[in-house]
Tab-separated table of C-alpha atoms in Angstrom:
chain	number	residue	atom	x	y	z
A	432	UNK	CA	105.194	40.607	72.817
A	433	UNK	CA	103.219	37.594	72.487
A	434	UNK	CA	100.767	39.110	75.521
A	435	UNK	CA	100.782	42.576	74.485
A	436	UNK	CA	96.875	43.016	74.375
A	437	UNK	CA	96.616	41.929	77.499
A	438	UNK	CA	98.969	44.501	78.975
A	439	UNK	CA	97.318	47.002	76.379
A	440	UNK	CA	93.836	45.958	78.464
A	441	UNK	CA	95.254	47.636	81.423
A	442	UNK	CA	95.820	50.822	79.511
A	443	UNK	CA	92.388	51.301	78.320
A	444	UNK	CA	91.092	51.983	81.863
A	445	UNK	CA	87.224	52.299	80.541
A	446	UNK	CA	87.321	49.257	79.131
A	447	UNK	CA	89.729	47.214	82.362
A	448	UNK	CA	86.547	49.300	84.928
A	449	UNK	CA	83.858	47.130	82.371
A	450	UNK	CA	85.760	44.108	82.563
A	451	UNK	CA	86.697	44.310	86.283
A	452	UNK	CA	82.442	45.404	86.958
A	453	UNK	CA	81.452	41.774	84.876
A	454	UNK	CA	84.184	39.635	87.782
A	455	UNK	CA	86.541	39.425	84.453
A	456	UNK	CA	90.367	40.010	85.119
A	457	UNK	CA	93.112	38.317	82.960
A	458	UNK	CA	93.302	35.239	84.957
A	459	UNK	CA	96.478	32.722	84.613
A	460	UNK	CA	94.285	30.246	83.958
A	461	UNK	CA	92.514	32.191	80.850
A	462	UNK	CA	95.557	34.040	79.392
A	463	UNK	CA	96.534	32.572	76.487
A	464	UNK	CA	93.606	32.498	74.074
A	465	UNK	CA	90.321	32.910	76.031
A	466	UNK	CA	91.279	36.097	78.307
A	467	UNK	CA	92.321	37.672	74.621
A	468	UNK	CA	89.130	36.336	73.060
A	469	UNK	CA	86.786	38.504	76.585
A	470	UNK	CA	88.892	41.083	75.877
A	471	UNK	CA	88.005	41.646	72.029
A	472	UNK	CA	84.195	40.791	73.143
A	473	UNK	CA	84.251	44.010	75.138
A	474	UNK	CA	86.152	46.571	72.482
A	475	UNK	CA	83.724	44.843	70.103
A	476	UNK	CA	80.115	44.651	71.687
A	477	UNK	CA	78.763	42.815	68.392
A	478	UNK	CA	77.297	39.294	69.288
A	479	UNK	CA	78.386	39.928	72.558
A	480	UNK	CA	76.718	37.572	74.899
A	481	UNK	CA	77.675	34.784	72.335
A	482	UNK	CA	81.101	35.423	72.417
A	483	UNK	CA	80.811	35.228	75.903
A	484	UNK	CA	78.703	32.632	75.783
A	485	UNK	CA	81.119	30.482	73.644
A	486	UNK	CA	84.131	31.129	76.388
A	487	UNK	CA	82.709	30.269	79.543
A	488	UNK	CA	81.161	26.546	78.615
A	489	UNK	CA	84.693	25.642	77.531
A	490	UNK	CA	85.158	25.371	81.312
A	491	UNK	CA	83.065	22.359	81.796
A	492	UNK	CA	83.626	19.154	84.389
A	493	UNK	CA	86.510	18.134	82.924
A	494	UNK	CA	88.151	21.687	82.703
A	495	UNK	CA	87.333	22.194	85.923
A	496	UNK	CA	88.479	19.324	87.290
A	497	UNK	CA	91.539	19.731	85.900
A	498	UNK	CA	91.934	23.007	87.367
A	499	UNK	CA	91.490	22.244	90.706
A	500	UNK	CA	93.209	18.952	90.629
A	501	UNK	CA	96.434	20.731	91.244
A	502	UNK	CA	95.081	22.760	94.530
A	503	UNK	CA	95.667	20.199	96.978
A	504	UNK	CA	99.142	20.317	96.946
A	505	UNK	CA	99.045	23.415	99.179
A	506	UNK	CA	98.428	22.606	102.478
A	507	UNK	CA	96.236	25.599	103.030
A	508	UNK	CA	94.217	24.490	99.952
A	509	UNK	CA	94.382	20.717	101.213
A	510	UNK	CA	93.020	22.102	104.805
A	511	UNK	CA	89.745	22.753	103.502
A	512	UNK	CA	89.193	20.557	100.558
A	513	UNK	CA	86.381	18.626	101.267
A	514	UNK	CA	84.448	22.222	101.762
A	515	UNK	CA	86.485	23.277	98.356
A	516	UNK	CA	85.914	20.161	96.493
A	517	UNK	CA	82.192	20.445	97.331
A	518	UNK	CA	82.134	23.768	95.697
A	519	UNK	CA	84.015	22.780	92.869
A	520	UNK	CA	81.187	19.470	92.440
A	521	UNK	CA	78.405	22.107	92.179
A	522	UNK	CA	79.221	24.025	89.873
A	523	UNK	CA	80.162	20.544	87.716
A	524	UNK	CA	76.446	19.837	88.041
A	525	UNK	CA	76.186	22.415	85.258
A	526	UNK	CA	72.815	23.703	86.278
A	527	UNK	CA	70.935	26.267	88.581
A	528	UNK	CA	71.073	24.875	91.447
A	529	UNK	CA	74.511	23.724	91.042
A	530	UNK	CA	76.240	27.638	90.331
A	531	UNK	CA	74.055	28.719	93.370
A	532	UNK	CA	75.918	26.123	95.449
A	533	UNK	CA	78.857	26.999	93.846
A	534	UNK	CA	79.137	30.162	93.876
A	535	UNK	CA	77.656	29.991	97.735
A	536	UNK	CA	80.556	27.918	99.062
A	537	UNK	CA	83.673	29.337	97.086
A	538	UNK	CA	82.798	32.845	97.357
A	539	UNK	CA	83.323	33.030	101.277
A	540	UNK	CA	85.715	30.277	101.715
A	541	UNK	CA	88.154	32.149	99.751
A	542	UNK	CA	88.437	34.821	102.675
A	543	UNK	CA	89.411	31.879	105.090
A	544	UNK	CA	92.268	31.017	102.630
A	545	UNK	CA	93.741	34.675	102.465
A	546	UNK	CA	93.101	34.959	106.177
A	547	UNK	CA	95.188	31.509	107.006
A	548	UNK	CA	98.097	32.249	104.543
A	549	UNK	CA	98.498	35.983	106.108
A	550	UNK	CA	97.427	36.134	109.374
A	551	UNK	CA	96.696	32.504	110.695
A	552	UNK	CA	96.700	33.819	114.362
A	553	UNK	CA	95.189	37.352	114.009
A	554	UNK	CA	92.095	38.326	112.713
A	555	UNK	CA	92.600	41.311	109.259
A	556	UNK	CA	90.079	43.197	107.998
A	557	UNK	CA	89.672	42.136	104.270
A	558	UNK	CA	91.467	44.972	102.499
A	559	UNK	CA	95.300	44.231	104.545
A	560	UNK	CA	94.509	40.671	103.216
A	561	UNK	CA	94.323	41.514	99.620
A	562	UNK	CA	96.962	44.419	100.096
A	563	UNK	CA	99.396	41.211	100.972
A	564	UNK	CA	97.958	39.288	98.384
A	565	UNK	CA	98.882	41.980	95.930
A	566	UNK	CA	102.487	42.044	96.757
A	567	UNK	CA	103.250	38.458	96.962
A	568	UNK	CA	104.157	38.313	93.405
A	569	UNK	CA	106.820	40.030	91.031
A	570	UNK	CA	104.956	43.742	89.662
A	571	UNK	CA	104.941	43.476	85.738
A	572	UNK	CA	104.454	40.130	85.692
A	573	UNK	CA	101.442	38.248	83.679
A	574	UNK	CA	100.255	37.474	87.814
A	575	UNK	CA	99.430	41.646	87.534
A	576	UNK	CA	99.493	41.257	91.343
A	577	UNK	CA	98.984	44.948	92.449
A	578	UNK	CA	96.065	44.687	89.609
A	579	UNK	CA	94.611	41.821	91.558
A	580	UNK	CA	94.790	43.555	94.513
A	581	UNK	CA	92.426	46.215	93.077
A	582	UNK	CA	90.053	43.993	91.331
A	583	UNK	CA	89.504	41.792	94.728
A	584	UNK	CA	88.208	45.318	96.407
A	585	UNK	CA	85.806	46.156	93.741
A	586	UNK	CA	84.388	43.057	92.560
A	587	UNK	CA	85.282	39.865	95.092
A	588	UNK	CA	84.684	42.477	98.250
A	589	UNK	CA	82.177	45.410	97.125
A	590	UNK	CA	80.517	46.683	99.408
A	591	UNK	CA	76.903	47.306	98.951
A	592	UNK	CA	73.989	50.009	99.714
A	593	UNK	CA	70.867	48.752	100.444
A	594	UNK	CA	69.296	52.062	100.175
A	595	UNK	CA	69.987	52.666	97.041
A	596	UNK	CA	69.565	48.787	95.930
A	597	UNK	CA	73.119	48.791	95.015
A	598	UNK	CA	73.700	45.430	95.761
A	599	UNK	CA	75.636	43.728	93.052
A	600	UNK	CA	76.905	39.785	93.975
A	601	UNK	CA	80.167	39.910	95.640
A	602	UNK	CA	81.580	37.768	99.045
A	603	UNK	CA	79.165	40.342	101.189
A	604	UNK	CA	75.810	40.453	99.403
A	605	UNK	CA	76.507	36.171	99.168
A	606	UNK	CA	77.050	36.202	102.927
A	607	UNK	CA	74.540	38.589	103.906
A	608	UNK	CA	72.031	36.987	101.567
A	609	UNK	CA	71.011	40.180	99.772
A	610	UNK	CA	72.605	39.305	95.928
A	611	UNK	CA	70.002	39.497	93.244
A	612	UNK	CA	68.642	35.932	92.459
A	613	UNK	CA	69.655	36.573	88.380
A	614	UNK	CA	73.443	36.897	89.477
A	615	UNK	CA	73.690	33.659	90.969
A	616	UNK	CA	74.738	32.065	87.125
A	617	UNK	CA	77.187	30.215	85.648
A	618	UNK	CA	79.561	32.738	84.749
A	619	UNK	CA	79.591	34.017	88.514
A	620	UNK	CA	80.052	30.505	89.692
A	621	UNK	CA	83.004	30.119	87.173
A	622	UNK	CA	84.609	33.897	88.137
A	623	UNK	CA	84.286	32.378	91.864
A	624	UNK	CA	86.611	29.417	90.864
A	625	UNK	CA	89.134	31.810	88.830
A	626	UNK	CA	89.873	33.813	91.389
A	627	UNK	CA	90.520	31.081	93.532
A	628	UNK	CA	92.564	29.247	91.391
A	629	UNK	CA	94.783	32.704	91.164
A	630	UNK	CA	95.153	32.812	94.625
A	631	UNK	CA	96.540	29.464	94.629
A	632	UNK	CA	99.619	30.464	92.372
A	633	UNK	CA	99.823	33.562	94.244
A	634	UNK	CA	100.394	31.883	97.690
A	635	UNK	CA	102.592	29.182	95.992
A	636	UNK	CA	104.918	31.718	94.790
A	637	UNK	CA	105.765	32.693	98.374
C-alpha cells in the first residue's frame, strides 16, 4: 500500500507512454518520494518544469557519488570503472560540457555491461539483452522488470529516422552522433546514470 501510486502509474498507460518518452521510469533509486513527486508533475502539468526542476538537482555530487559508490562491488561494474567513474565525474561537473560527457560515456557503455552479464562470449542483438534483463528479477516487484524491459526498447534503444528528423537522444543517435544538441542536458545525463544504477540491482539479484 505504501507504493500504490506508483503501481497506479502503470495503469494509466497515457500518462506511463509520457513518462517513459521524457527517459522517466520509477527507478529504485527514486521510489520513495521523488519518483511519486515526477509522477504528480505529469497528472498535474501546473509549474511543471519547476517541479521537475526541483527533483533532478537533488541529485548533485554528493548524491551521485553516493549512488555509484556501491557499483564496484560487481565485478562486471568493477571491469570497467575507470571508463564508468569517468562518466559519473562529468556529469559531477554540473555544467554543459560535463552532461555532454556524461551522457556520451554512460549511454553506450551500458550495452557492454548487458552484453558481458548475458552473453560474455557471443555477440546479441540489443533487444535478447534487455529481454534477459527483464526477466532477471521477480514480476510484481517494485524492480517492474518486464516494465524495464519495455522502457529500455523505447527510450535507452529507439531507433531513429533520419528522414523524417525523428531522431530523439537515445544509445543510437549518441553513437551515431545524430542527437539534437538541446537533448544533451542534465536531466538526460542523470536518466543515463538511473538506468545504470537499475541495471546494477538487476544483475546483482542473479
Amino acid at each position: 500500500l505504501y507504493f500504490e501510486e506508483v503501481y497506479k502509474g502503470f495503469e494509466t498507460e497515457s500518462i506511463f507512454n509520457e513518462l517513459i518518452e521524457d527517459g522517466w521510469f520509477p527507478f529504485i533509486q527514486l521510489i520513495g518520494g521523488d519518483y511519486e513527486n515526477i509522477l504528480a508533475a505529469y497528472q498535474d502539468k501546473f509549474n511543471f518544469q519547476n517541479k521537475i526542476k526541483g527533483i533532478v538537482d537533488k541529485y548533485d555530487k554528493q548524491a551521485i557519488e553516493g549512488l555509484s559508490s556501491k557499483w564496484w562491488s560487481n565485478p562486471i561494474f568493477s571491469s570497467k570503472r575507470k571508463i564508468l567513474q569517468a562518466g559519473v565525474d562529468a556529469y559531477c561537473q554540473s555544467d554543459e560540457s560535463g552532461y555532454i560527457n556524461s551522457i556520451k560515456n554512460i549511454y553506450t557503455e551500458t550495452e557492454g555491461i548487458l552484453q558481458q552479464t548475458f552473453s560474455p562470449n557471443e555477440k546479441k542483438k540489443i533487444e535478447e539483452l534487455c529481454k534477459s534483463l527483464g526477466t532477471s528479477c521477480p514480476e510484481g516487484s517494485l524492480y517492474f522488470s518486464s516494465y524495464f524491459n519495455k522502457y529500455l526498447l523505447k527510450f535507452l534503444y529507439k531507433n531513429f529516422n533520419l528522414e523524417n528528423n525523428e531522431v530523439d537522444l537515445s544509445r543510437h543517435t549518441v553513437g551515431h552522433g545524430i542527437a539534437k544538441v538541446e537533448e544533451y542536458d542534465k536531466i538526460r545525463a542523470l536518466q543515463g546514470l538511473l538506468i545504470l544504477d537499475q541495471i546494477f540491482y538487476y544483475i546483482n539479484k542473479q
